[in-house]
Coordinates of C-alpha atoms (C1' of nucleotides) and ligand atoms in Angstrom, one line a residue:
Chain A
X1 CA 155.1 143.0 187.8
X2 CA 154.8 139.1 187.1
X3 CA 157.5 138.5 184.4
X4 CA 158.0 139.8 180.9
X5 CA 154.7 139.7 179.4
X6 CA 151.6 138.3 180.4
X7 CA 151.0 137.1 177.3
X8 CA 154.2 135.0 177.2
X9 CA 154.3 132.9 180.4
X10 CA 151.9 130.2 179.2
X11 CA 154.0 129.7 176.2
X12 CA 156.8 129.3 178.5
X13 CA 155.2 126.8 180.9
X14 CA 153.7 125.1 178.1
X15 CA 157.6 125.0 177.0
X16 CA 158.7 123.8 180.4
X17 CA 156.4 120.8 180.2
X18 CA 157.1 119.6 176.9
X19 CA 161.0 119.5 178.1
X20 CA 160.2 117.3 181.3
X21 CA 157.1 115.6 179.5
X22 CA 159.5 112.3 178.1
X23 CA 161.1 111.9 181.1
X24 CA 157.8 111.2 183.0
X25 CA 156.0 109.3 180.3
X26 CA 159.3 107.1 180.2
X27 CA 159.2 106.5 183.6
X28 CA 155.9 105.9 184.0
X29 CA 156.2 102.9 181.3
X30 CA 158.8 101.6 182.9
X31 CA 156.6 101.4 185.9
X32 CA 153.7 100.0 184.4
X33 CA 155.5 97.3 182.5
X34 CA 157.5 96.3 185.7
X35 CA 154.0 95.7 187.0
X36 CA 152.8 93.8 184.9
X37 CA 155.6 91.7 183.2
X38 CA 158.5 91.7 185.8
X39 CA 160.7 93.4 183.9
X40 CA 160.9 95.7 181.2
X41 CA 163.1 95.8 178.2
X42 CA 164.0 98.2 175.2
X43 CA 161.8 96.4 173.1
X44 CA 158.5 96.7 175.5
X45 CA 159.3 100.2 175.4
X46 CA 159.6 100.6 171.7
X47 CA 156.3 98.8 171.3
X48 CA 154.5 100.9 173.9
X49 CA 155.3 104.3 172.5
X50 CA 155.6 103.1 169.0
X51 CA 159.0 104.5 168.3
X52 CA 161.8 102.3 167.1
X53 CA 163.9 100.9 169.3
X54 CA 167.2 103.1 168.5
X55 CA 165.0 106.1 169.4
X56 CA 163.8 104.3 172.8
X57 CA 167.6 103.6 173.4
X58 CA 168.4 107.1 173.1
X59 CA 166.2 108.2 175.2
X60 CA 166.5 105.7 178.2
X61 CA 170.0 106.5 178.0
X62 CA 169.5 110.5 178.2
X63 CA 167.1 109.6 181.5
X64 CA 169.6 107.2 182.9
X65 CA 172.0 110.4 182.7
X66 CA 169.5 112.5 184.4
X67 CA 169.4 109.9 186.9
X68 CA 166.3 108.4 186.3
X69 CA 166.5 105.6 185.0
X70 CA 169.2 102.5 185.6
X71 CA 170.6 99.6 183.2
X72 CA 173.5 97.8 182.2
X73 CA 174.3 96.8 178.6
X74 CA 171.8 94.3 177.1
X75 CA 169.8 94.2 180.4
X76 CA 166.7 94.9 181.6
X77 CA 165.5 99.5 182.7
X78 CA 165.0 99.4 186.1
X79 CA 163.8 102.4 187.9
X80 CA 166.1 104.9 190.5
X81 CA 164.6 105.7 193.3
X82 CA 164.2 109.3 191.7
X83 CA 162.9 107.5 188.7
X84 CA 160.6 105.4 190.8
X85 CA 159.1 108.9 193.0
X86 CA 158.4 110.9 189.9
X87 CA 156.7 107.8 188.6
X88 CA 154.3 107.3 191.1
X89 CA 153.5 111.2 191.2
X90 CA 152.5 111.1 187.4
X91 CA 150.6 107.8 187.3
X92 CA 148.2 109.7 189.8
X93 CA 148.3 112.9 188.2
X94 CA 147.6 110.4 184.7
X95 CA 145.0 108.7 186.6
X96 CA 143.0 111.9 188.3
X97 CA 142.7 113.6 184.7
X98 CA 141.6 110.3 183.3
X99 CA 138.7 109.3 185.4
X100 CA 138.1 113.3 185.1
X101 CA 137.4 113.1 181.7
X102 CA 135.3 109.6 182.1
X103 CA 133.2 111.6 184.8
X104 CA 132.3 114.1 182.5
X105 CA 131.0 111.5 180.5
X106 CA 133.7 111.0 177.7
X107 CA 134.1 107.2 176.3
X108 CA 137.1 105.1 177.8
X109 CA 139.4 105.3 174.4
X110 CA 138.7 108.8 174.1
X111 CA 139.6 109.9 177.4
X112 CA 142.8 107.5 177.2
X113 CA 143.8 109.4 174.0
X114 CA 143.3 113.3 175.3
X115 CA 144.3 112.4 178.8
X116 CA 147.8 111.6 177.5
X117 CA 148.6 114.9 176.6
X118 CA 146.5 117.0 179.0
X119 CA 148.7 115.4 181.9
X120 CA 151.6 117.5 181.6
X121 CA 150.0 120.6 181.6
X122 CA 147.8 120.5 184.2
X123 CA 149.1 122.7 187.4
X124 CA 149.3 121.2 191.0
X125 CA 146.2 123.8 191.6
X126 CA 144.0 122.6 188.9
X127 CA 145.0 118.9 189.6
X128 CA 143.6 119.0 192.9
X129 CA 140.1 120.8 191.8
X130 CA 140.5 117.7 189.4
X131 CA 140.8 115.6 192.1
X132 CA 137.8 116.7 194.1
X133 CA 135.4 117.3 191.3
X134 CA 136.4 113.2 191.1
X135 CA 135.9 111.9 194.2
X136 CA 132.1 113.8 194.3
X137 CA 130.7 112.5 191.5
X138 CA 132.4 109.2 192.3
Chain B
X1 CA 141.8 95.0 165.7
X2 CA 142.2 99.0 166.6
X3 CA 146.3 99.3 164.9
X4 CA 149.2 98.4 166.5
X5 CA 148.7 98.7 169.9
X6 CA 146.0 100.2 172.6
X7 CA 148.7 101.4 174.5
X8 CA 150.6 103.4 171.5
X9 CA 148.2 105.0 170.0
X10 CA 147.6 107.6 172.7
X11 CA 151.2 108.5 172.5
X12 CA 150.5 108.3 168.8
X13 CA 148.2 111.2 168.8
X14 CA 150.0 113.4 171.3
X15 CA 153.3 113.4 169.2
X16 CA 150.8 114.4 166.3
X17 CA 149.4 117.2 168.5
X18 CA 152.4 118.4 169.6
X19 CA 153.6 118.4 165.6
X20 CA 150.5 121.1 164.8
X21 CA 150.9 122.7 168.0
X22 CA 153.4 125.4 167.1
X23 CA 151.2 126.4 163.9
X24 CA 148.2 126.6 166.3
X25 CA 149.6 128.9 168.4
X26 CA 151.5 131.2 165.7
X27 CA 148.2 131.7 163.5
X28 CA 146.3 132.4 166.7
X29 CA 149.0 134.8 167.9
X30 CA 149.0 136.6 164.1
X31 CA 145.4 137.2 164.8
X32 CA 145.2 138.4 167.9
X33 CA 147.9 141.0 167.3
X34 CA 146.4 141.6 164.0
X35 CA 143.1 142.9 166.4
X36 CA 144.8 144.1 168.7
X37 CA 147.4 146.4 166.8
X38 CA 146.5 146.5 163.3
X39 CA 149.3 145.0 162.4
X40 CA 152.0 141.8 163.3
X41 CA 155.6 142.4 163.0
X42 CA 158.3 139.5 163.9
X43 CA 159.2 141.4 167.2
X44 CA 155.6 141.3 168.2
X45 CA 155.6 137.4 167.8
X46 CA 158.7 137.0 169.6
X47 CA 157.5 139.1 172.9
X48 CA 154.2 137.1 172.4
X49 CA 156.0 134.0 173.0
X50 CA 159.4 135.2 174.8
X51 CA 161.5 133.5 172.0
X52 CA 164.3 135.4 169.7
X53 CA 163.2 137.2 166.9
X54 CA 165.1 134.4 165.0
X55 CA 163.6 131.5 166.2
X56 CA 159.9 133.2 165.5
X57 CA 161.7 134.2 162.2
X58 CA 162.4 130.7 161.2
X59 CA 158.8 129.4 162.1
X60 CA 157.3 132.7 160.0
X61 CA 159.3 130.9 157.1
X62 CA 158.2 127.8 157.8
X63 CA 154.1 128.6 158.3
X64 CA 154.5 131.1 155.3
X65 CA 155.5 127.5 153.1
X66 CA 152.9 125.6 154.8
X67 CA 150.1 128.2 153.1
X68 CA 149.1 129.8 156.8
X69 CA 151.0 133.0 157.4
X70 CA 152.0 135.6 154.2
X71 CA 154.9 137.8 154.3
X72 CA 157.0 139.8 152.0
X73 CA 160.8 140.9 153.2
X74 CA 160.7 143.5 156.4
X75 CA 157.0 143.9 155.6
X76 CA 154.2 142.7 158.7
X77 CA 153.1 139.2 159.1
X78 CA 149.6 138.0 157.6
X79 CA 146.7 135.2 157.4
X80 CA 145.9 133.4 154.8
X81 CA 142.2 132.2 154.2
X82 CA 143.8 128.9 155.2
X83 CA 145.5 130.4 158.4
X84 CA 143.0 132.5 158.9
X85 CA 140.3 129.4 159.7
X86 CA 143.0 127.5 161.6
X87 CA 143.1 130.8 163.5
X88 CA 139.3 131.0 164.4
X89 CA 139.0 127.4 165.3
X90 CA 142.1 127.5 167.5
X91 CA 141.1 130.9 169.1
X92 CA 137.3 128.9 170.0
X93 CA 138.7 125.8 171.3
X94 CA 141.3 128.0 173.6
X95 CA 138.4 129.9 174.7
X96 CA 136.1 127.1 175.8
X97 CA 138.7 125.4 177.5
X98 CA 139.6 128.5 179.2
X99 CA 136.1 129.0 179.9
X100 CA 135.8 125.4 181.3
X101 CA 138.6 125.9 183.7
X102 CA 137.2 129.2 184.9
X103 CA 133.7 127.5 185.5
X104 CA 135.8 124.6 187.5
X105 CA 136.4 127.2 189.8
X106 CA 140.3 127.5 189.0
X107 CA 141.2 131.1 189.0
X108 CA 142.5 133.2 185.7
X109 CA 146.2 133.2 185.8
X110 CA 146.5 129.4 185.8
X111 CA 143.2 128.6 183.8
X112 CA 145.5 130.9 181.2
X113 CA 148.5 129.1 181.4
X114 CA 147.2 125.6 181.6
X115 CA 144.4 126.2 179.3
X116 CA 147.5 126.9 176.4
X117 CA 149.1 123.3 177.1
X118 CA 146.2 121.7 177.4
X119 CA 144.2 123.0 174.2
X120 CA 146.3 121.4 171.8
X121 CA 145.1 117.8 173.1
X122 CA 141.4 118.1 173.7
X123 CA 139.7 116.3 170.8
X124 CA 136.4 117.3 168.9
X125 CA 134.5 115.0 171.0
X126 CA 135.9 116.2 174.5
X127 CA 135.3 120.2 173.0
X128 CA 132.1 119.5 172.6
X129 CA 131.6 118.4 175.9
X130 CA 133.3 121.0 177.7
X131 CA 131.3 123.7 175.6
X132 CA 128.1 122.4 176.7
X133 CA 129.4 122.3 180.3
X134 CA 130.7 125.7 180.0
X135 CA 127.2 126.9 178.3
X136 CA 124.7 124.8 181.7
X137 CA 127.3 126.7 183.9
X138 CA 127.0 130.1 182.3
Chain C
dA1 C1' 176.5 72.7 170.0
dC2 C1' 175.3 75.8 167.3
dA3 C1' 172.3 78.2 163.8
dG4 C1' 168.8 81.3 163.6
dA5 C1' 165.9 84.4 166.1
dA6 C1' 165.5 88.1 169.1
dG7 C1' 167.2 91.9 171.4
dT8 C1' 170.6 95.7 171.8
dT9 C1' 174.0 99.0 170.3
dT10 C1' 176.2 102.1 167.1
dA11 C1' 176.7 105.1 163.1
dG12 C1' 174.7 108.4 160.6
dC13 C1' 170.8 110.9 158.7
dC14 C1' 166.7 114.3 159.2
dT15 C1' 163.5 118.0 161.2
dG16 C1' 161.9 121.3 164.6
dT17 C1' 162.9 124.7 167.8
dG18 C1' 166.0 127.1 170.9
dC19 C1' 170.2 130.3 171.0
dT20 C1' 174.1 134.3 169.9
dA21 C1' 176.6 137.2 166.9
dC22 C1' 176.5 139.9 163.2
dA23 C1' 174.8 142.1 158.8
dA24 C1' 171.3 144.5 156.4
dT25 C1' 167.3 147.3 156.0
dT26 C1' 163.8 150.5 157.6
dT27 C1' 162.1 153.8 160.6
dT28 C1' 162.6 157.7 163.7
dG29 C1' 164.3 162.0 165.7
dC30 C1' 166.7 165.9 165.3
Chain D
dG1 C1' 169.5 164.7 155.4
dC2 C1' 171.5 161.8 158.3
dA3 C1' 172.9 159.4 162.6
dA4 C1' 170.9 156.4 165.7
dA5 C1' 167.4 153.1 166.9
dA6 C1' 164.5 149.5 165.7
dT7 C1' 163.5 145.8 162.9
dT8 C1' 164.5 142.1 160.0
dG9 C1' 167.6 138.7 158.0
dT10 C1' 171.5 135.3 157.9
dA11 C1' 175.2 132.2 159.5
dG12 C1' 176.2 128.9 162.5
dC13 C1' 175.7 126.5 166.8
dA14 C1' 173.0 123.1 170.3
dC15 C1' 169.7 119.6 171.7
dA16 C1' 165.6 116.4 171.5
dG17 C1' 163.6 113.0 169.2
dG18 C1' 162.2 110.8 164.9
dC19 C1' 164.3 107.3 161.3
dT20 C1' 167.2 103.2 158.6
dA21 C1' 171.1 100.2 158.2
dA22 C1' 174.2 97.3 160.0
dA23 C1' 176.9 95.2 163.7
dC24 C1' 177.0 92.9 167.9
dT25 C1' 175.2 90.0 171.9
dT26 C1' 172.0 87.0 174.0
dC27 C1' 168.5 83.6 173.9
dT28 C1' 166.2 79.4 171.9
dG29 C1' 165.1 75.2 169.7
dT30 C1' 166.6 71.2 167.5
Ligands
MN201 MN1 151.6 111.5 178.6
MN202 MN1 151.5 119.1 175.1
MN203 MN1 146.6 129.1 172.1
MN204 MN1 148.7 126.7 173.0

DNA sequence: ACAGAAGTTTAGCCTGTGCTACAATTTTGC
DNA sequence: GCAAAATTGTAGCACAGGCTAAACTTCTGT
């Protein structure tokens, strides 16, 4: 027995990563424009997802609950710890299916493009095949 | 000057993936079952995809407005032409990114569950690469 | 210094998708 | 034929994430 169905556990999974899939998107932002620009504001963040600002508020204050995230009012996001872990774990998982993609031959803007959304739903299992398949043809 | 930003536009498209995605799946569900059983009823979608038989309810309404799925009170659950070539692309696309997992050498159980995530965000140019990987490898 | 620009917060709206509880209808078994 | 089971529908809740408008705070340039 595995579960209810078969049929239904990919929906679920598929489910499970949509509901943890801001979350890691934010915080990799927050990581990226830290990098690059000292610090990041609501406003970077706004720009870089193209959402307003009220809806990137929201949400940096629902991953500072969840202990993600850290700020004070009218200051700069800074990352937790926690924030800073899962980060780093989904900028490599980001970057493995990316240069994937380019290895199979796909163009730069369009690998970008799919590779933001393929992220979250590649398995630990697939992401290291990923990996490997990489590292040969690299 | 490619629109706003490079870095929003991936996000961009995900969000509009992830707006189509719940069609894609239902109208490929509805055919499948249709195949598989003759017929569709609401509790047959709601196993499929381990939800309530409201919440599937709810999206029947709302697919049966868009012009995909046709229904008349406590009767099953059919295609329209229009749902019924979203169906057939969507089932084609699953299956060659299935496919492409399997020939990566990733076995069936998580091929199937990542293959249903990760579907949704493989463009026309990146399906068409994957199919003729899938086709050398076959 | 201080006015205007920039950035942030809050209030309030919408849609989609998840749920439980309960009502209504249809099918099934005896 | 009729009670029970199965199926479908409805009411009403929650939460995430999209928006605009407006208020508030901070920064900047003269
Ligand atoms: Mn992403
Ligand atoms: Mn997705
Ligand atoms: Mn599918
Ligand atoms: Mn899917």
């Amino acid at each position: 027995m595995t579960g209810p169905t078969n049929k239904s556990e990919p929906h679920r999974r598929t489910r499970r990563d949509h509901a943890t899939e801001t979350a890691e998107d934010y915080v990799e932002a927050v990581a990226e424009i830290i990098t690059e620009r000292e610090v990041c504001r609501l406003v970077d963040l706004a720009k870089y997802f193209a959402v307003s600002h009220v809806t990137a508020n929201r949400i940096v204050a629902r991953l500072q609950k969840e202990g993600l995230l850290q700020t004070e009012p009218y200051q700069p996001i800074e990352l937790t710890p926690k924030g800073k872990r899962l980060a780093d774990r989904c900028r490599q998982r980001h970057e493995i299916v990316y240069r994937f993609l380019l290895s199979l031959g796909i163009d730069q803007k369009t690998a970008a493009i799919d590779a933001e959304g393929i992220e979250h739903h590649v398995s630990p299992k697939t992401l290291r095949k990923l990996e490997q398949l990489v590292d040969q043809s690299g």
